XYZ file of N, CA and C in Angstrom:
750
model
N 100.856 89.859 113.362
C 101.302 88.536 113.668
C 100.386 88.197 114.911
N 100.532 86.852 114.788
C 99.373 86.532 115.995
C 100.047 84.726 116.795
N 101.317 85.060 117.221
C 101.893 83.570 117.179
C 101.290 83.351 118.628
N 101.617 82.074 118.965
C 101.185 81.398 120.064
C 102.274 81.881 121.423
N 101.772 81.610 122.677
C 102.900 82.092 123.706
C 102.737 81.076 124.569
N 102.081 80.592 124.037
C 102.095 79.045 125.360
C 101.015 78.205 124.921
N 100.988 76.860 126.281
C 99.601 76.089 125.372
C 98.543 77.031 125.724
N 97.735 76.810 124.549
C 96.308 76.996 124.617
C 95.959 78.577 124.927
N 97.483 79.250 124.697
C 96.845 81.145 125.271
C 97.528 81.322 123.751
N 96.941 82.842 123.100
C 96.815 83.261 122.080
C 97.661 84.941 122.387
N 98.589 85.159 121.892
C 99.253 86.195 121.903
C 98.223 87.539 121.943
N 98.480 88.185 123.017
C 97.680 89.923 122.831
C 97.814 90.659 121.778
N 98.857 90.343 120.883
C 99.416 91.273 119.993
C 99.499 91.341 118.489
N 97.967 92.397 118.076
C 98.252 91.559 116.686
C 99.400 91.899 115.811
N 100.546 92.640 116.381
C 101.664 92.916 115.478
C 102.348 93.442 116.442
N 103.652 93.155 116.746
C 105.018 93.478 117.998
C 106.047 93.252 116.993
N 107.065 94.245 117.680
C 108.153 94.231 116.903
C 109.399 94.744 117.848
N 110.503 94.534 117.443
C 111.254 95.395 117.937
C 111.905 96.465 117.310
N 111.934 97.800 116.799
C 111.682 98.766 115.889
C 113.573 99.645 115.757
N 113.667 99.345 117.074
C 115.055 100.136 117.242
C 115.706 98.961 118.550
N 116.933 99.048 118.667
C 117.385 98.479 119.758
C 117.476 98.904 120.709
N 116.405 97.711 121.469
C 116.210 98.365 122.964
C 114.704 98.958 123.119
N 114.018 99.281 121.763
C 112.315 99.946 121.153
C 111.842 98.820 120.808
N 110.503 98.758 121.708
C 109.547 97.860 121.005
C 108.361 98.928 120.654
N 107.562 97.893 119.724
C 106.171 98.850 119.143
C 105.258 97.826 118.942
N 103.878 97.602 119.415
C 103.021 96.889 119.657
C 101.818 97.386 118.968
N 100.774 96.551 118.216
C 99.389 97.050 118.624
C 98.397 95.730 118.979
N 97.536 95.820 120.135
C 97.048 94.628 120.663
C 96.126 94.020 119.517
N 94.848 92.930 120.031
C 94.862 92.322 119.200
C 93.546 92.597 120.627
N 92.336 92.113 120.036
C 91.330 91.687 121.014
C 91.237 91.001 121.834
N 92.493 89.392 121.894
C 92.950 88.876 122.482
C 93.766 89.213 123.859
N 94.040 90.408 123.954
C 94.372 91.285 125.261
C 93.499 91.864 125.772
N 92.325 91.531 125.921
C 90.892 91.819 126.410
C 90.583 93.133 126.056
N 89.491 94.192 126.825
C 89.373 95.197 126.433
C 90.081 96.109 127.413
N 91.132 97.192 126.789
C 92.340 97.854 127.450
C 91.198 99.622 127.995
N 90.233 99.696 127.933
C 89.075 101.203 127.825
C 88.600 101.015 129.458
N 88.717 102.143 130.107
C 88.062 102.089 130.885
C 86.442 103.183 130.795
N 86.251 103.435 129.942
C 85.157 103.961 129.467
C 83.964 103.368 128.886
N 84.566 101.914 128.930
C 83.659 101.137 127.719
C 83.863 99.733 128.410
N 82.326 99.086 127.947
C 82.662 97.908 128.026
C 83.029 97.723 129.314
N 83.962 96.652 129.605
C 84.096 95.667 131.117
C 84.089 96.861 132.285
N 84.046 95.984 133.298
C 84.391 96.686 134.737
C 85.352 97.454 134.868
N 85.469 98.089 135.489
C 86.763 99.077 135.910
C 88.030 97.301 136.605
N 87.616 96.743 137.663
C 88.444 96.037 137.700
C 89.199 94.812 136.648
N 88.319 94.400 135.606
C 88.640 93.987 134.415
C 89.285 94.381 134.146
N 89.529 95.625 133.570
C 89.940 96.407 132.555
C 91.537 96.558 133.015
N 91.627 96.729 134.749
C 93.232 97.114 135.671
C 93.661 95.435 134.941
N 93.000 94.585 135.398
C 93.243 93.424 135.226
C 93.839 92.893 133.467
N 93.519 93.538 132.374
C 94.191 93.126 131.560
C 94.942 94.383 131.342
N 95.191 95.389 131.595
C 96.232 96.145 131.983
C 97.766 95.563 132.512
N 97.416 95.294 133.690
C 98.414 94.626 134.187
C 98.745 93.176 133.256
N 97.666 92.408 133.260
C 98.844 91.150 132.174
C 99.288 91.986 130.892
N 98.745 92.594 130.350
C 99.455 93.123 129.323
C 101.148 93.347 129.590
N 100.865 94.398 130.813
C 102.444 95.123 131.354
C 103.250 93.530 130.931
N 103.095 92.530 132.189
C 104.027 91.234 131.975
C 104.132 90.871 130.675
N 103.322 91.468 129.654
C 104.402 90.319 128.786
C 104.700 91.651 127.822
N 104.618 92.953 128.164
C 105.131 94.271 127.843
C 106.968 93.707 128.385
N 106.937 93.266 129.380
C 107.814 93.131 130.346
C 108.356 94.304 130.954
N 107.560 95.477 131.331
C 107.602 96.738 131.810
C 106.812 96.440 133.005
N 107.449 97.875 134.534
C 106.903 97.540 135.414
C 105.192 97.743 135.395
N 104.747 96.872 136.409
C 102.981 97.214 136.705
C 102.905 98.624 136.893
N 101.856 98.897 136.016
C 101.225 100.249 136.461
C 102.368 100.968 136.495
N 103.109 101.171 135.296
C 103.712 102.190 134.333
C 103.450 102.576 132.978
N 102.413 102.171 132.424
C 102.054 102.282 131.245
C 100.904 103.320 131.236
N 101.392 104.392 130.340
C 100.753 105.239 130.790
C 99.559 105.730 129.289
N 98.288 105.840 130.232
C 97.138 106.318 129.287
C 97.230 107.762 129.008
N 96.244 107.752 127.747
C 95.313 109.348 127.644
C 93.792 108.982 128.249
N 93.035 110.160 128.781
C 91.597 110.532 128.274
C 91.262 110.686 126.919
N 91.414 110.336 126.039
C 90.937 110.713 124.793
C 89.576 111.234 124.537
N 89.848 112.454 124.118
C 88.401 113.296 123.989
C 88.567 113.722 122.036
N 89.293 113.637 121.311
C 88.994 113.943 119.704
C 89.690 115.226 119.627
N 90.535 115.266 120.754
C 91.089 116.668 120.435
C 92.903 116.899 120.121
N 93.375 117.612 119.497
C 94.578 118.027 118.714
C 95.701 118.562 120.210
N 95.136 117.988 121.064
C 96.221 118.786 122.901
C 97.294 116.916 122.591
N 98.314 117.409 123.109
C 99.164 116.476 122.814
C 100.065 116.773 124.363
N 100.366 116.104 124.832
C 100.871 116.727 126.549
C 102.299 115.711 126.516
N 103.102 115.892 127.292
C 104.893 115.489 127.619
C 104.446 114.924 128.942
N 104.806 113.507 129.016
C 105.293 112.707 130.684
C 106.408 112.948 130.554
N 106.460 113.329 131.854
C 107.546 113.578 132.414
C 108.285 113.053 133.118
N 107.611 111.706 133.457
C 108.193 110.754 134.619
C 107.561 110.493 136.059
N 107.091 111.192 136.120
C 106.093 111.473 137.084
C 104.672 110.572 137.302
N 103.999 109.604 138.282
C 103.408 109.046 137.870
C 101.809 110.106 137.929
N 101.183 109.463 136.950
C 99.873 109.969 136.787
C 99.175 109.466 136.760
N 97.437 109.961 137.188
C 96.175 108.741 137.377
C 95.953 107.925 136.137
N 95.374 106.951 136.891
C 95.555 105.512 135.858
C 94.499 106.563 134.602
N 93.310 107.257 134.952
C 92.800 107.961 133.907
C 93.389 108.497 132.816
N 94.871 108.879 132.810
C 95.599 110.026 132.414
C 95.102 111.157 132.121
N 96.179 112.233 131.232
C 95.361 113.208 131.191
C 94.304 113.678 130.279
N 93.658 114.246 129.825
C 92.638 115.010 128.560
C 93.948 115.008 127.543
N 94.138 113.929 126.822
C 94.187 114.280 125.443
C 94.334 113.542 124.743
N 94.874 113.928 123.185
C 95.255 112.901 121.847
C 96.370 112.330 121.801
N 97.420 112.761 122.349
C 98.564 112.574 122.166
C 99.793 112.491 123.553
N 100.370 111.763 123.626
C 101.405 111.430 124.615
C 102.643 111.810 123.790
N 103.629 112.009 124.581
C 105.371 112.619 124.338
C 106.292 112.135 125.531
N 106.867 111.337 125.186
C 107.732 111.364 125.949
C 109.784 111.487 125.670
N 110.168 112.289 126.175
C 111.366 113.292 125.396
C 112.583 112.345 125.458
N 112.533 111.187 126.317
C 113.863 110.359 125.968
C 113.506 108.884 125.490
N 112.201 108.623 126.145
C 111.423 107.736 125.534
C 111.827 106.588 126.739
N 111.513 107.365 128.188
C 111.159 106.011 129.099
C 110.480 106.010 130.048
N 109.395 106.262 129.208
C 107.672 105.918 129.692
C 107.257 105.252 129.068
N 106.601 104.019 128.811
C 105.955 103.538 128.178
C 104.693 103.805 127.935
N 104.528 104.096 126.885
C 103.202 105.088 126.258
C 102.239 103.633 125.732
N 100.685 104.356 125.905
C 99.741 103.887 125.196
C 98.581 104.523 124.154
N 98.391 104.328 123.420
C 97.214 105.114 122.625
C 96.067 103.419 122.337
N 94.721 104.386 123.016
C 93.708 103.519 122.635
C 92.448 103.898 121.135
N 92.260 102.740 120.772
C 91.778 102.737 119.458
C 90.444 101.738 119.447
N 89.353 101.982 118.514
C 88.275 101.033 118.153
C 87.876 101.463 116.888
N 88.389 101.780 115.608
C 88.597 101.854 114.357
C 89.135 103.824 113.803
N 89.540 104.241 114.810
C 90.410 105.545 114.649
C 91.527 104.705 114.840
N 92.858 105.892 114.173
C 94.034 105.212 114.001
C 94.869 106.214 114.945
N 95.792 104.248 115.496
C 96.548 104.550 116.352
C 97.414 104.689 115.716
N 99.074 105.824 116.068
C 99.891 106.153 115.917
C 101.392 106.045 116.299
N 101.963 105.953 116.498
C 103.417 105.625 117.454
C 104.103 106.352 116.154
N 104.841 107.037 117.024
C 106.273 107.985 116.642
C 107.808 107.734 117.337
N 108.373 107.898 117.029
C 110.217 107.299 117.681
C 111.132 107.921 116.503
N 111.970 109.039 117.615
C 113.377 109.120 117.107
C 114.144 108.340 117.063
N 115.239 108.695 116.552
C 116.637 108.003 116.462
C 117.026 107.696 117.694
N 117.307 106.262 118.006
C 117.712 106.214 119.218
C 118.902 106.807 119.878
N 119.272 107.054 121.039
C 119.846 107.688 121.762
C 121.342 107.511 121.111
N 121.878 106.016 121.070
C 123.037 105.563 121.002
C 123.231 105.734 119.333
N 122.536 106.428 118.307
C 122.293 107.292 117.200
C 122.866 108.334 117.159
N 122.614 108.976 118.162
C 122.372 110.382 118.151
C 121.273 111.098 118.312
N 120.290 110.291 118.722
C 119.043 111.023 119.010
C 118.321 110.988 120.158
N 117.416 111.534 120.078
C 116.412 111.592 121.728
C 116.383 110.828 121.812
N 115.444 109.676 121.370
C 115.312 108.631 121.639
C 113.551 108.590 122.185
N 113.317 109.830 122.026
C 111.967 110.439 122.061
C 110.732 109.370 121.710
N 109.965 109.506 122.271
C 108.540 108.362 121.370
C 107.152 109.273 121.873
N 106.549 109.067 120.795
C 104.763 109.203 120.767
C 103.721 108.338 120.865
N 102.711 108.617 121.527
C 101.546 107.787 120.720
C 100.170 108.608 120.756
N 100.043 108.894 119.381
C 98.584 109.440 118.893
C 97.926 108.865 118.856
N 96.398 109.324 119.119
C 94.622 108.806 118.555
C 94.522 109.622 117.515
N 94.225 109.460 116.365
C 94.628 110.108 114.799
C 92.941 109.497 114.662
N 91.768 110.183 114.791
C 90.531 109.925 114.605
C 89.932 111.387 113.679
N 88.918 111.242 112.810
C 88.738 111.772 111.790
C 88.868 113.336 112.495
N 88.321 113.439 113.744
C 88.629 115.037 114.142
C 90.185 115.438 114.333
N 90.494 114.530 114.782
C 92.144 114.708 115.295
C 92.513 114.695 113.991
N 92.807 114.103 112.871
C 93.962 114.406 111.828
C 92.702 115.953 110.924
N 91.808 115.996 111.288
C 91.338 117.335 110.502
C 91.919 118.647 111.322
N 92.026 118.169 112.800
C 92.483 119.474 113.461
C 94.180 119.607 113.400
N 94.751 118.515 112.773
C 95.794 118.313 112.660
C 96.873 117.913 113.731
N 96.436 117.076 114.506
C 97.241 116.545 115.535
C 98.808 115.974 115.336
N 98.478 115.600 114.207
C 99.599 114.965 113.964
C 100.991 115.335 114.322
N 100.669 117.254 113.467
C 101.500 117.724 113.293
C 101.983 118.850 114.485
N 100.785 118.710 115.512
C 100.854 118.804 117.273
C 102.077 118.040 117.556
N 101.882 116.935 117.517
C 102.633 115.352 118.344
C 104.431 116.114 117.224
N 104.659 116.062 116.030
C 105.715 116.277 115.656
C 106.082 117.343 116.049
N 105.714 118.651 116.333
C 106.277 119.824 116.983
C 106.607 119.677 118.376
N 106.038 119.037 119.161
C 106.358 118.817 120.591
C 107.547 117.700 120.435
N 107.927 116.995 119.667
C 108.652 116.076 119.126
C 110.009 116.844 119.150
N 109.923 117.694 118.281
C 111.267 118.676 116.994
C 111.672 119.153 118.229
N 110.416 120.086 119.222
C 111.143 120.713 120.561
C 111.868 120.348 121.488
N 111.764 119.216 121.674
C 112.078 118.017 122.520
C 113.491 117.490 121.761
N 114.002 117.969 120.351
C 115.249 117.385 120.374
C 115.483 116.513 119.016
N 113.717 115.555 118.661
C 114.025 115.117 118.021
C 114.263 115.558 116.376
N 115.106 114.481 115.854
C 115.165 115.011 114.322
C 115.208 113.823 113.337
N 115.249 112.851 113.597
C 114.952 111.844 112.560
C 113.560 110.667 112.516
N 112.836 111.240 113.059
C 111.249 111.257 112.886
C 110.856 109.531 112.371
N 110.323 108.637 112.770
C 109.793 107.214 112.262
C 108.176 107.278 113.005
N 106.967 106.069 111.716
C 105.984 105.878 112.194
C 105.931 104.849 111.987
N 104.754 104.395 113.474
C 103.902 103.101 112.474
C 102.489 103.199 112.763
N 102.032 102.512 111.817
C 100.545 103.396 111.624
C 99.804 101.813 112.088
N 99.231 101.610 113.319
C 98.009 100.298 112.964
C 97.164 100.433 112.694
N 96.439 99.223 113.189
C 94.833 98.842 112.719
C 94.279 100.007 112.487
N 93.126 100.172 112.307
C 92.061 101.036 111.696
C 90.667 100.826 110.845
N 89.620 101.235 111.063
C 89.149 101.383 110.108
C 89.002 102.019 108.278
N 89.593 101.003 107.615
C 89.750 101.696 106.405
C 88.366 101.928 105.425
N 89.503 102.324 104.256
C 88.475 103.255 103.301
C 87.118 103.175 103.024
N 87.109 102.078 102.492
C 85.640 101.405 101.969
C 84.822 101.456 103.305
N 85.578 101.059 104.130
C 84.135 100.516 105.689
C 83.447 102.135 106.638
N 84.709 102.959 106.280
C 84.072 103.908 107.059
C 83.598 105.446 106.486
N 82.242 104.980 105.903
C 81.062 105.979 105.669
C 80.504 106.784 106.312
N 80.758 107.821 105.339
C 80.054 109.543 106.083
C 79.361 110.414 104.906
N 79.248 111.221 105.380
C 78.183 112.431 104.632
C 79.275 112.901 103.721
N 78.583 112.905 102.853
C 79.406 113.023 101.398
C 79.606 114.625 101.706
N 79.769 115.892 102.803
C 80.176 117.401 102.638
C 81.271 116.934 104.035
N 80.658 115.610 105.002
C 82.491 115.426 105.897
C 83.427 115.001 105.014
N 83.167 114.519 103.817
C 84.321 113.693 102.984
C 84.229 115.055 102.320
N 84.034 115.796 101.735
C 84.432 116.647 100.670
C 85.200 117.542 101.834
N 85.191 117.520 103.130
C 85.687 118.988 103.810
C 87.161 118.737 104.115
N 86.804 117.018 104.055
C 88.529 116.612 104.783
C 89.521 116.800 103.921
N 88.647 116.411 102.722
C 89.369 115.978 101.075
C 89.701 117.523 100.354
N 89.869 118.356 101.115
C 90.366 119.735 100.290
C 91.591 120.176 100.810
N 92.064 119.415 101.609
C 93.416 119.699 101.916
C 94.337 117.985 102.109
N 93.534 117.177 101.986
C 93.536 115.841 102.014
C 93.267 115.271 101.236
N 93.624 115.197 99.736
C 92.427 114.407 98.568
C 92.666 112.719 99.235
N 93.599 112.665 99.331
C 93.998 110.871 99.521
C 93.119 110.244 100.225
N 92.408 111.317 101.013
C 90.968 110.820 102.340
C 89.321 110.431 101.816
N 89.914 110.881 100.890
C 88.570 110.681 100.152
C 87.905 109.357 99.359
N 87.420 108.198 99.777
C 86.654 107.343 99.590
C 85.983 106.862 99.102
N 85.003 105.517 99.052
C 84.124 105.261 98.443
C 83.698 104.059 98.964
N 82.431 103.337 99.401
C 82.179 102.136 100.186
C 81.518 101.073 98.830
N 81.978 99.955 98.723
C 81.605 99.084 98.200
C 80.043 99.885 97.012
N 79.614 99.847 97.971
C 78.016 100.408 97.384
C 77.795 101.993 97.166
N 78.848 102.604 96.932
C 79.394 103.842 96.016
C 78.733 105.116 96.791
N 78.931 104.411 98.115
C 78.969 105.832 98.951
C 79.875 106.416 99.369
N 79.950 107.888 100.039
C 81.113 108.243 100.777
C 81.726 108.072 101.858
N 83.165 107.878 101.777
C 84.109 107.474 102.690
C 85.242 108.027 103.045
N 85.787 107.275 104.353
C 87.101 107.915 104.229
C 88.014 106.952 104.750
N 89.127 107.658 103.930
C 90.200 106.753 103.894
C 91.245 107.018 105.283
N 90.836 107.485 106.313
C 91.981 108.053 107.772
C 93.306 107.186 107.758
N 93.682 105.989 107.419
C 94.779 105.639 107.056
C 95.916 106.290 106.544
N 95.176 107.094 104.921
C 95.754 107.384 104.141
C 96.205 108.735 104.469
N 95.109 109.600 104.905
C 95.604 110.524 105.110
C 96.279 110.913 106.227
N 96.323 110.316 107.038
C 97.401 109.992 108.214
C 98.798 109.835 107.538
N 98.857 108.684 106.615
C 100.289 108.681 106.533
C 100.591 110.199 105.128
N 99.995 110.715 104.792
C 100.599 111.814 104.054
C 100.865 113.208 105.074
N 99.508 113.490 106.187
C 99.979 114.592 107.163
C 101.577 113.949 107.189
N 102.039 112.724 107.527
C 103.318 112.458 108.407
C 104.110 112.839 107.386
N 104.021 112.261 105.944
C 105.130 112.585 105.171
C 104.899 114.632 105.130
N 104.146 115.235 105.368
C 104.611 116.814 105.006
C 105.051 117.094 106.457
N 105.079 116.420 107.302
C 105.588 116.429 108.408
C 107.468 116.290 108.575
N 107.413 115.298 107.372
C 109.231 115.079 107.409
C 109.205 113.797 108.166
N 108.288 112.825 108.369
C 108.641 111.691 108.877
C 108.041 110.617 108.076
N 109.108 109.234 108.238
C 108.898 108.379 107.098
C 107.590 107.444 108.156
N 107.227 106.699 106.981
C 106.206 105.638 107.876
C 107.124 104.688 107.203
N 107.241 103.799 108.630
C 107.575 102.027 108.665
C 106.625 101.309 108.338
N 106.823 99.734 108.000
C 105.937 99.059 107.589
C 105.104 98.237 109.189
N 104.165 98.149 108.684
C 103.508 96.999 110.460
C 103.283 96.041 109.647
N 103.421 95.018 109.186
C 103.173 93.090 108.686
C 101.726 93.048 109.227
N 101.062 92.932 107.700
C 99.395 92.342 108.693
C 98.649 92.747 109.030
N 98.267 94.367 108.482
C 97.903 95.467 109.263
C 96.268 95.266 108.906
N 95.187 94.952 109.304
C 94.642 94.737 108.703
C 92.718 96.080 108.985
N 91.830 96.427 108.568
C 90.617 96.867 108.669
C 90.088 96.179 110.350
N 89.944 97.001 110.800
C 89.611 97.251 112.631
C 87.718 96.303 112.154
N 86.638 96.937 111.191
C 85.730 96.325 110.864
C 85.488 95.127 110.425
N 86.541 94.753 109.517
C 86.196 93.493 108.988
C 86.875 92.766 109.629
N 87.663 93.024 110.477
C 89.200 91.828 111.544
C 88.387 91.902 112.944
N 87.891 90.441 112.697
C 87.367 90.554 114.187
C 87.817 89.845 115.638
N 89.433 89.755 114.898
C 90.141 89.857 116.360
C 90.383 90.849 116.289
N 90.281 92.398 115.980
C 90.028 93.450 116.716
C 88.999 93.815 117.274
N 89.058 95.006 117.987
C 87.634 95.612 118.070
C 87.229 96.707 117.100
N 86.150 96.944 117.286
C 85.637 98.429 116.403
C 84.281 98.254 116.549
N 84.123 100.193 116.642
C 82.747 100.688 117.617
C 82.059 100.389 116.192
N 82.691 100.236 115.095
C 81.394 100.649 113.949
C 80.620 99.111 113.776
N 81.662 98.050 114.588
C 81.143 96.686 114.034
C 80.346 96.227 115.216
N 80.812 96.779 116.827
C 80.630 96.507 118.007
C 79.918 97.546 119.292
N 79.612 98.180 119.107
C 79.577 99.343 119.894
C 80.242 99.237 121.039
N 81.238 99.687 122.147
C 81.027 99.297 123.321
C 81.988 98.139 123.505
N 81.886 97.551 122.655
C 83.045 95.980 123.005
C 84.151 95.988 123.438
N 84.957 96.957 123.051
C 86.354 96.897 124.041
C 87.162 98.012 123.196
N 88.681 97.719 123.411
C 89.575 98.870 122.056
C 90.812 98.707 122.265
N 91.388 98.286 121.450
C 93.296 97.862 121.366
C 93.842 98.761 121.969
N 95.192 98.654 121.526
C 95.535 99.426 122.326
C 97.426 99.638 120.950
N 97.793 100.622 120.771
C 99.680 100.901 120.293
C 100.156 100.954 121.703
N 101.124 100.360 121.739
C 102.356 100.910 122.239
C 103.449 101.187 121.788
N 104.741 101.807 123.122
C 105.932 101.946 122.807
C 106.782 101.940 123.627
N 107.722 101.241 123.768
C 108.196 101.397 125.128
C 109.682 100.795 124.759
N 110.563 101.235 125.970
C 112.119 100.228 126.279
C 112.310 99.603 126.708
N 112.640 98.396 126.336
C 113.627 97.362 127.275
C 115.086 97.049 127.658
N 115.858 98.330 126.591
C 116.979 98.687 127.205
C 116.891 100.389 127.003
């Protein structure tokens, strides 16, 4: 969704919804501005974009947790202590009771949000934000995130997959496609020209299914390369990053 939120102003969200009572999940659009310190804009502009986003989310300023993402399979617990703005070197964050607002940054990789059943329903309320690129999917980062959530007591996990490069646009060498498709056949794809490609969202969906996680609908999802309202490294390297977000309102 991309509603107006005021005269002459565009929503920072590509999609945003209360997925459980008091729990919201969102994926930003380029209208939110670049949210990554390592590309594009200067640091003060990025910090300003982050503060504006926190206002839109209704969370305290400087409370949103980010990662320094490295295409690893490292997932870390967020324990309530303040972390540096840059965040830990990791590609997944887990909040054991969902009390910390979490962010994952992407510009073609797959942003994935996970959440346990709410505490009012006997669950932990735990949440996670995961950066699932080709390397992360190949290395099993989603299984690692589910493992940490389960260890924290989660038992009824759902996932929301945000916008990313589609299987028609992610052209790769033949051996790279074949390698990932050995375990995940649905990852194999082709571009309109017939060249080898990878369908990362399909691969992520299958890995979540294997981990016992149900994937819930995200309306209006689209390819980051094809949709100019989103950031894409393949289409415009260094322009910016969108965010997958999860936070609690009550």
